[in-house]
mmCIF file of C-alpha atoms and ligand atoms in Angstrom:
data_model
loop_
_atom_site.group_PDB
_atom_site.id
_atom_site.type_symbol
_atom_site.label_atom_id
_atom_site.label_comp_id
_atom_site.label_asym_id
_atom_site.label_seq_id
_atom_site.Cartn_x
_atom_site.Cartn_y
_atom_site.Cartn_z
ATOM 1 C CA MET X 169 -110.527 302.863 -143.008
ATOM 2 C CA GLU X 170 -107.307 300.986 -143.590
ATOM 3 C CA TYR X 171 -105.150 300.378 -140.544
ATOM 4 C CA ILE X 172 -101.792 301.460 -142.018
ATOM 5 C CA GLU X 173 -101.370 303.684 -145.066
ATOM 6 C CA PHE X 174 -98.079 304.380 -146.851
ATOM 7 C CA LYS X 175 -98.347 307.489 -149.022
ATOM 8 C CA ASN X 176 -95.717 308.465 -151.586
ATOM 9 C CA ILE X 177 -92.704 307.472 -149.521
ATOM 10 C CA ASN X 178 -89.412 308.519 -151.104
ATOM 11 C CA LYS X 179 -85.871 308.140 -149.830
ATOM 12 C CA THR X 180 -82.680 309.084 -151.634
ATOM 13 C CA PHE X 181 -79.236 308.459 -150.212
ATOM 14 C CA PHE X 182 -76.277 310.754 -151.027
ATOM 15 C CA LYS X 183 -78.586 313.410 -152.440
ATOM 16 C CA ALA X 184 -77.031 315.900 -154.863
ATOM 17 C CA THR X 185 -73.781 313.951 -155.095
ATOM 18 C CA PRO X 186 -72.507 311.703 -157.891
ATOM 19 C CA ARG X 187 -73.478 308.731 -155.719
ATOM 20 C CA GLU X 188 -77.122 309.840 -155.490
ATOM 21 C CA PHE X 189 -79.261 306.773 -155.117
ATOM 22 C CA LYS X 190 -83.020 306.312 -154.846
ATOM 23 C CA ALA X 191 -83.544 303.637 -152.190
ATOM 24 C CA LEU X 192 -87.344 304.051 -152.003
ATOM 25 C CA GLU X 193 -89.467 305.454 -154.800
ATOM 26 C CA ASN X 194 -93.159 306.337 -154.516
ATOM 27 C CA ILE X 195 -94.090 303.654 -152.046
ATOM 28 C CA ASN X 196 -97.895 303.529 -151.833
ATOM 29 C CA PHE X 197 -99.884 300.776 -150.210
ATOM 30 C CA THR X 198 -102.316 300.117 -147.409
ATOM 31 C CA ILE X 199 -102.749 297.242 -145.037
ATOM 32 C CA SER X 200 -105.477 296.116 -142.677
ATOM 33 C CA LYS X 201 -105.200 295.309 -138.990
ATOM 34 C CA GLY X 202 -103.945 291.774 -138.488
ATOM 35 C CA ASP X 203 -102.225 291.573 -141.878
ATOM 36 C CA PHE X 204 -99.021 289.557 -141.866
ATOM 37 C CA VAL X 205 -97.058 290.919 -144.825
ATOM 38 C CA THR X 206 -93.978 289.084 -146.072
ATOM 39 C CA ILE X 207 -91.461 291.048 -148.163
ATOM 40 C CA VAL X 208 -88.940 289.589 -150.602
ATOM 41 C CA GLY X 209 -86.542 291.069 -153.150
ATOM 42 C CA SER X 210 -82.897 290.998 -154.127
ATOM 43 C CA ASN X 211 -80.085 292.482 -152.053
ATOM 44 C CA GLY X 212 -80.316 296.259 -152.110
ATOM 45 C CA ALA X 213 -83.999 296.312 -153.128
ATOM 46 C CA GLY X 214 -84.866 298.685 -150.273
ATOM 47 C CA LYS X 215 -86.522 296.252 -147.836
ATOM 48 C CA SER X 216 -84.500 297.219 -144.765
ATOM 49 C CA THR X 217 -84.641 300.885 -145.746
ATOM 50 C CA LEU X 218 -88.441 300.676 -145.658
ATOM 51 C CA LEU X 219 -88.427 299.030 -142.221
ATOM 52 C CA ASN X 220 -85.793 301.436 -140.889
ATOM 53 C CA LEU X 221 -87.841 304.373 -142.066
ATOM 54 C CA ILE X 222 -90.987 303.067 -140.340
ATOM 55 C CA GLN X 223 -88.998 302.682 -137.157
ATOM 56 C CA GLY X 224 -87.414 306.131 -137.355
ATOM 57 C CA LEU X 225 -83.818 304.946 -137.801
ATOM 58 C CA ILE X 226 -83.591 306.941 -141.022
ATOM 59 C CA ALA X 227 -85.473 310.043 -142.133
ATOM 60 C CA LYS X 228 -87.784 310.157 -145.159
ATOM 61 C CA ASP X 229 -87.362 312.632 -148.013
ATOM 62 C CA SER X 230 -91.116 312.838 -148.463
ATOM 63 C CA GLY X 231 -94.293 310.938 -147.761
ATOM 64 C CA ASN X 232 -96.457 309.842 -144.856
ATOM 65 C CA ILE X 233 -97.190 306.676 -142.937
ATOM 66 C CA TYR X 234 -100.527 306.722 -141.151
ATOM 67 C CA ILE X 235 -101.393 304.227 -138.443
ATOM 68 C CA ASN X 236 -105.066 304.596 -137.542
ATOM 69 C CA GLY X 237 -105.030 307.977 -139.239
ATOM 70 C CA LYS X 238 -102.040 309.335 -137.303
ATOM 71 C CA ASP X 239 -98.869 310.167 -139.249
ATOM 72 C CA ILE X 240 -96.163 308.291 -137.369
ATOM 73 C CA LEU X 241 -93.382 309.994 -139.334
ATOM 74 C CA GLN X 242 -94.250 313.188 -137.465
ATOM 75 C CA ILE X 243 -93.408 311.757 -134.054
ATOM 76 C CA SER X 244 -90.036 310.951 -132.506
ATOM 77 C CA GLN X 245 -88.349 307.572 -132.669
ATOM 78 C CA ILE X 246 -88.781 307.211 -128.906
ATOM 79 C CA GLU X 247 -92.531 307.813 -129.162
ATOM 80 C CA ARG X 248 -92.756 305.340 -132.028
ATOM 81 C CA ALA X 249 -90.970 302.680 -130.007
ATOM 82 C CA LYS X 250 -93.997 302.561 -127.710
ATOM 83 C CA PHE X 251 -96.109 300.942 -130.399
ATOM 84 C CA ILE X 252 -93.718 299.661 -133.079
ATOM 85 C CA SER X 253 -91.336 296.863 -132.186
ATOM 86 C CA CYS X 254 -88.739 294.957 -134.137
ATOM 87 C CA VAL X 255 -86.610 291.852 -134.322
ATOM 88 C CA PHE X 256 -83.594 292.171 -136.584
ATOM 89 C CA GLN X 257 -81.112 289.904 -138.265
ATOM 90 C CA ASN X 258 -78.315 289.904 -135.715
ATOM 91 C CA PRO X 259 -79.086 288.033 -132.490
ATOM 92 C CA LEU X 260 -76.700 290.422 -130.709
ATOM 93 C CA ASP X 261 -78.861 293.438 -131.539
ATOM 94 C CA GLY X 262 -82.123 292.868 -129.724
ATOM 95 C CA THR X 263 -81.033 292.056 -126.184
ATOM 96 C CA ALA X 264 -78.597 293.298 -123.529
ATOM 97 C CA PRO X 265 -75.986 290.507 -123.120
ATOM 98 C CA ARG X 266 -74.914 291.175 -119.555
ATOM 99 C CA MET X 267 -78.453 291.378 -118.274
ATOM 100 C CA THR X 268 -80.388 288.242 -117.383
ATOM 101 C CA ILE X 269 -83.348 286.848 -119.281
ATOM 102 C CA LEU X 270 -85.592 288.208 -116.535
ATOM 103 C CA GLU X 271 -84.066 291.691 -116.656
ATOM 104 C CA ASN X 272 -84.295 291.852 -120.443
ATOM 105 C CA LEU X 273 -87.942 290.793 -120.407
ATOM 106 C CA SER X 274 -88.764 293.235 -117.594
ATOM 107 C CA LEU X 275 -87.214 296.108 -119.521
ATOM 108 C CA ALA X 276 -89.232 295.261 -122.615
ATOM 109 C CA TYR X 277 -92.405 294.847 -120.574
ATOM 110 C CA ARG X 278 -92.044 298.236 -118.932
ATOM 111 C CA ARG X 279 -91.093 300.067 -122.121
ATOM 112 C CA GLY X 280 -93.502 302.923 -122.622
ATOM 113 C CA ASN X 281 -95.215 302.290 -119.293
ATOM 114 C CA ARG X 282 -94.602 303.767 -115.880
ATOM 115 C CA ARG X 283 -94.705 300.588 -113.892
ATOM 116 C CA THR X 284 -93.490 300.477 -110.308
ATOM 117 C CA LEU X 285 -91.073 297.875 -109.085
ATOM 118 C CA ARG X 286 -93.108 296.646 -106.122
ATOM 119 C CA GLU X 287 -92.621 292.992 -105.158
ATOM 120 C CA SER X 288 -96.212 292.140 -106.137
ATOM 121 C CA THR X 289 -95.671 293.655 -109.603
ATOM 122 C CA LYS X 290 -92.471 291.704 -110.023
ATOM 123 C CA LYS X 291 -94.215 288.439 -109.113
ATOM 124 C CA GLN X 292 -96.982 289.072 -111.636
ATOM 125 C CA GLU X 293 -94.417 289.889 -114.305
ATOM 126 C CA ILE X 294 -92.442 286.728 -113.668
ATOM 127 C CA GLU X 295 -95.615 284.654 -114.056
ATOM 128 C CA ILE X 296 -96.253 286.276 -117.450
ATOM 129 C CA PHE X 297 -92.645 285.723 -118.583
ATOM 130 C CA VAL X 298 -92.557 282.092 -117.472
ATOM 131 C CA LYS X 299 -95.796 281.449 -119.351
ATOM 132 C CA GLU X 300 -94.335 282.987 -122.518
ATOM 133 C CA LEU X 301 -90.999 281.179 -122.172
ATOM 134 C CA LYS X 302 -92.691 277.807 -121.629
ATOM 135 C CA LYS X 303 -94.439 278.163 -124.980
ATOM 136 C CA LEU X 304 -91.004 278.206 -126.658
ATOM 137 C CA ASN X 305 -90.284 274.705 -125.386
ATOM 138 C CA LEU X 306 -86.580 275.483 -125.027
ATOM 139 C CA GLY X 307 -86.384 275.189 -121.221
ATOM 140 C CA LEU X 308 -85.579 278.900 -120.906
ATOM 141 C CA GLU X 309 -88.138 279.314 -118.110
ATOM 142 C CA ASP X 310 -85.583 277.578 -115.858
ATOM 143 C CA LYS X 311 -82.840 280.052 -116.820
ATOM 144 C CA LEU X 312 -84.455 283.331 -115.787
ATOM 145 C CA ASN X 313 -81.301 284.475 -114.012
ATOM 146 C CA THR X 314 -78.896 283.524 -116.798
ATOM 147 C CA PRO X 315 -77.283 286.445 -118.628
ATOM 148 C CA ILE X 316 -78.564 286.588 -122.204
ATOM 149 C CA GLY X 317 -74.961 286.562 -123.482
ATOM 150 C CA PHE X 318 -74.681 282.893 -122.495
ATOM 151 C CA LEU X 319 -77.527 281.834 -124.785
ATOM 152 C CA SER X 320 -77.290 280.656 -128.389
ATOM 153 C CA GLY X 321 -78.258 283.000 -131.219
ATOM 154 C CA GLY X 322 -81.470 281.056 -131.754
ATOM 155 C CA GLN X 323 -82.453 281.275 -128.108
ATOM 156 C CA ARG X 324 -81.714 285.002 -128.133
ATOM 157 C CA GLN X 325 -83.862 285.588 -131.201
ATOM 158 C CA CYS X 326 -86.752 283.720 -129.551
ATOM 159 C CA ILE X 327 -86.443 285.963 -126.504
ATOM 160 C CA SER X 328 -86.214 289.056 -128.748
ATOM 161 C CA LEU X 329 -89.464 287.956 -130.348
ATOM 162 C CA ILE X 330 -91.191 287.627 -126.968
ATOM 163 C CA MET X 331 -89.814 291.039 -125.985
ATOM 164 C CA ALA X 332 -91.065 292.587 -129.202
ATOM 165 C CA SER X 333 -94.575 291.214 -128.772
ATOM 166 C CA LEU X 334 -95.072 291.547 -124.984
ATOM 167 C CA ASN X 335 -96.831 294.898 -125.138
ATOM 168 C CA ASN X 336 -99.082 294.072 -128.101
ATOM 169 C CA PRO X 337 -97.455 296.545 -130.517
ATOM 170 C CA LYS X 338 -99.536 298.143 -133.239
ATOM 171 C CA LEU X 339 -96.911 296.934 -135.695
ATOM 172 C CA ILE X 340 -94.104 294.391 -135.482
ATOM 173 C CA LEU X 341 -91.157 294.490 -137.901
ATOM 174 C CA LEU X 342 -89.049 291.406 -138.611
ATOM 175 C CA ASP X 343 -85.999 291.926 -140.823
ATOM 176 C CA GLU X 344 -84.482 288.552 -141.733
ATOM 177 C CA HIS X 345 -84.860 287.651 -138.069
ATOM 178 C CA THR X 346 -84.216 283.937 -138.674
ATOM 179 C CA SER X 347 -81.286 284.278 -141.082
ATOM 180 C CA ALA X 348 -78.436 283.855 -138.575
ATOM 181 C CA LEU X 349 -79.836 280.570 -137.270
ATOM 182 C CA ASP X 350 -79.327 276.934 -138.270
ATOM 183 C CA PRO X 351 -82.018 275.459 -140.540
ATOM 184 C CA LYS X 352 -83.862 273.646 -137.748
ATOM 185 C CA MET X 353 -83.869 276.689 -135.474
ATOM 186 C CA GLN X 354 -85.060 278.847 -138.393
ATOM 187 C CA ASN X 355 -88.103 276.600 -138.661
ATOM 188 C CA VAL X 356 -88.682 276.639 -134.911
ATOM 189 C CA LEU X 357 -88.492 280.437 -134.771
ATOM 190 C CA MET X 358 -90.793 280.794 -137.776
ATOM 191 C CA GLU X 359 -93.436 278.591 -136.148
ATOM 192 C CA ILE X 360 -93.155 280.602 -132.919
ATOM 193 C CA THR X 361 -93.375 283.849 -134.889
ATOM 194 C CA ASP X 362 -96.503 282.716 -136.693
ATOM 195 C CA GLU X 363 -98.152 281.518 -133.463
ATOM 196 C CA LYS X 364 -97.378 284.787 -131.700
ATOM 197 C CA ILE X 365 -98.724 286.917 -134.537
ATOM 198 C CA LYS X 366 -101.942 284.871 -134.652
ATOM 199 C CA GLU X 367 -102.371 284.636 -130.872
ATOM 200 C CA LYS X 368 -102.096 288.401 -130.417
ATOM 201 C CA ASN X 369 -103.605 289.334 -133.785
ATOM 202 C CA LEU X 370 -100.518 291.433 -134.512
ATOM 203 C CA THR X 371 -99.952 293.359 -137.706
ATOM 204 C CA ALA X 372 -96.535 292.394 -139.063
ATOM 205 C CA PHE X 373 -93.952 292.940 -141.779
ATOM 206 C CA MET X 374 -91.411 290.193 -142.290
ATOM 207 C CA VAL X 375 -88.469 290.542 -144.679
ATOM 208 C CA THR X 376 -86.952 287.233 -145.696
ATOM 209 C CA HIS X 377 -84.799 285.614 -148.373
ATOM 210 C CA ARG X 378 -86.333 282.224 -147.577
ATOM 211 C CA LEU X 379 -88.948 282.069 -150.305
ATOM 212 C CA THR X 380 -90.644 279.064 -148.689
ATOM 213 C CA ASP X 381 -91.261 281.128 -145.560
ATOM 214 C CA ALA X 382 -92.405 284.148 -147.573
ATOM 215 C CA LEU X 383 -95.056 281.905 -149.151
ATOM 216 C CA LYS X 384 -95.949 279.685 -146.214
ATOM 217 C CA TYR X 385 -96.539 282.464 -143.714
ATOM 218 C CA GLY X 386 -98.659 285.591 -143.808
ATOM 219 C CA ASN X 387 -101.601 286.669 -145.945
ATOM 220 C CA ARG X 388 -99.841 289.115 -148.235
ATOM 221 C CA LEU X 389 -96.562 289.157 -150.141
ATOM 222 C CA LEU X 390 -94.720 292.189 -151.474
ATOM 223 C CA VAL X 391 -91.895 291.884 -153.989
ATOM 224 C CA MET X 392 -89.519 294.847 -153.922
ATOM 225 C CA HIS X 393 -87.066 295.804 -156.632
ATOM 226 C CA ARG X 394 -84.863 298.862 -156.903
ATOM 227 C CA GLY X 395 -86.771 300.857 -154.323
ATOM 228 C CA LYS X 396 -90.243 300.001 -155.610
ATOM 229 C CA ILE X 397 -92.984 297.551 -154.740
ATOM 230 C CA VAL X 398 -93.318 295.705 -158.023
ATOM 231 C CA PHE X 399 -95.712 292.915 -156.999
ATOM 232 C CA ASP X 400 -98.350 292.780 -154.296
ATOM 233 C CA PHE X 401 -99.964 289.346 -153.883
ATOM 234 C CA LYS X 402 -102.953 289.138 -151.581
ATOM 235 C CA ASP X 403 -104.654 286.135 -149.937
ATOM 236 C CA GLU X 404 -105.793 283.767 -152.725
ATOM 237 C CA GLU X 405 -103.245 285.059 -155.258
ATOM 238 C CA LYS X 406 -100.498 284.434 -152.736
ATOM 239 C CA LYS X 407 -101.746 280.922 -151.998
ATOM 240 C CA LYS X 408 -101.548 280.048 -155.698
ATOM 241 C CA LEU X 409 -97.840 280.961 -155.933
ATOM 242 C CA ASN X 410 -95.094 278.376 -155.470
ATOM 243 C CA VAL X 411 -91.391 278.799 -154.766
ATOM 244 C CA LYS X 412 -90.455 278.274 -158.407
ATOM 245 C CA ASP X 413 -92.849 281.030 -159.572
ATOM 246 C CA LEU X 414 -91.547 283.423 -156.990
ATOM 247 C CA TYR X 415 -87.912 282.640 -157.705
ATOM 248 C CA GLU X 416 -88.490 283.234 -161.415
ATOM 249 C CA ILE X 417 -90.250 286.545 -160.749
ATOM 250 C CA ILE X 418 -87.250 287.795 -158.748
ATOM 251 C CA LEU X 419 -84.708 286.424 -161.239
ATOM 252 C CA LYS X 420 -86.527 288.066 -164.160
ATOM 253 C CA LEU X 421 -86.542 291.437 -162.391
ATOM 254 C CA ASP X 422 -82.797 291.206 -161.869
ATOM 255 C CA CYS X 423 -82.153 290.224 -165.507
ATOM 256 C CA GLU X 424 -84.376 292.988 -166.940
ATOM 257 C CA ASN X 425 -82.224 295.704 -165.447
ATOM 258 C CA ASN X 426 -78.797 294.275 -166.067
HETATM 259 N N1 LIG M 537 -77.826 304.443 -144.325
HETATM 260 C C1 LIG M 537 -77.551 304.303 -145.604
HETATM 261 N N2 LIG M 537 -76.720 305.147 -146.251
HETATM 262 C C2 LIG M 537 -76.464 305.000 -147.566
HETATM 263 N N3 LIG M 537 -76.982 304.048 -148.346
HETATM 264 C C3 LIG M 537 -77.799 303.172 -147.769
HETATM 265 C C4 LIG M 537 -78.123 303.238 -146.371
HETATM 266 N N4 LIG M 537 -78.970 302.221 -146.072
HETATM 267 C C5 LIG M 537 -79.149 301.560 -147.236
HETATM 268 N N5 LIG M 537 -78.457 302.121 -148.247
HETATM 269 C C6 LIG M 537 -78.455 301.680 -149.644
HETATM 270 O O1 LIG M 537 -79.805 301.568 -150.072
HETATM 271 C C7 LIG M 537 -79.995 300.403 -150.860
HETATM 272 C C8 LIG M 537 -81.070 299.559 -150.259
HETATM 273 O O2 LIG M 537 -80.550 298.960 -149.093
HETATM 274 P P1 LIG M 537 -81.408 298.044 -148.135
HETATM 275 O O3 LIG M 537 -80.551 297.768 -146.965
HETATM 276 O O4 LIG M 537 -82.721 298.663 -147.887
HETATM 277 O O5 LIG M 537 -81.598 296.731 -149.025
HETATM 278 P P2 LIG M 537 -82.293 295.372 -148.678
HETATM 279 O O6 LIG M 537 -83.413 295.187 -149.635
HETATM 280 O O7 LIG M 537 -82.613 295.315 -147.243
HETATM 281 O O8 LIG M 537 -81.139 294.328 -149.049
HETATM 282 P P3 LIG M 537 -80.611 292.991 -148.311
HETATM 283 O O9 LIG M 537 -81.468 291.885 -148.832
HETATM 284 O O10 LIG M 537 -79.206 292.878 -148.766
HETATM 285 O O11 LIG M 537 -80.736 293.183 -146.833
HETATM 286 C C9 LIG M 537 -78.622 299.731 -150.947
HETATM 287 O O12 LIG M 537 -78.021 300.072 -152.172
HETATM 288 C C10 LIG M 537 -77.868 300.299 -149.781
HETATM 289 O O13 LIG M 537 -76.500 300.346 -150.039
HETATM 290 MG MG1 LIG M 538 -81.900 294.207 -145.625
#
């Protein structure tokens, strides 16, 4: 059986008004455990709407999303947060600025678990966090007691990524999570993202406008356009694509409808 199944997902905004707008139309696809799916498409294609719907930030009109056979659209957003995690575009979104690195990581680590705050537990947690932070190579393991608000956007996004992957989520959602960073930091964060996904064998969706990243990372590539998945490149097909091909595909889609 497939790990995640999307069945006939539809979402219309401003229903029954003159502004009625189909943001997602008959979305059907399945993915296997460990798939790293990159998603591209023009502004307004429906990429974030799809991720927001998975997360429970917006409600579907119709359809189902099954993870291991269980329809996750039937359970509350809070329940979903136990096994779906996300890193979004704005570095200010994922972390609590006044809380320290340690406090932010602890919160993420305990999410969905009833862990006690005994000293021994705390010590074990700190060891885990330091190990994760060291892998970033940004010296953040020496700043455990620094409030997150003092860190750069890039540093914050790296910590958000650790937070999102700490509890081995069933699915991790990345919506343009590198886009607010400088070009070098974008590359650093992408490498860290890829390592983390491989190390933990996570199943991931990553929306990006950086076509090089969409091609370089992951084993599957979806192209979205006007609420639909219009191309679905898997493994070998994806490897054969280059940036120019992909750019032309997206450009052609935009021209066809204008
Ligand atoms: N909460 C909402 N209420 C009304 N319309 C919305 C809402 N969220 C998204 N839309 C509309 O749905 C369409 C798809 O938006 P979405 O944010 O999913 O696009 P996107 O593919 O993520 O684009 P971008 O690359 O610009 O982030 C847009 O026309 C947008 O205006
Ligand atoms: Mg978006």
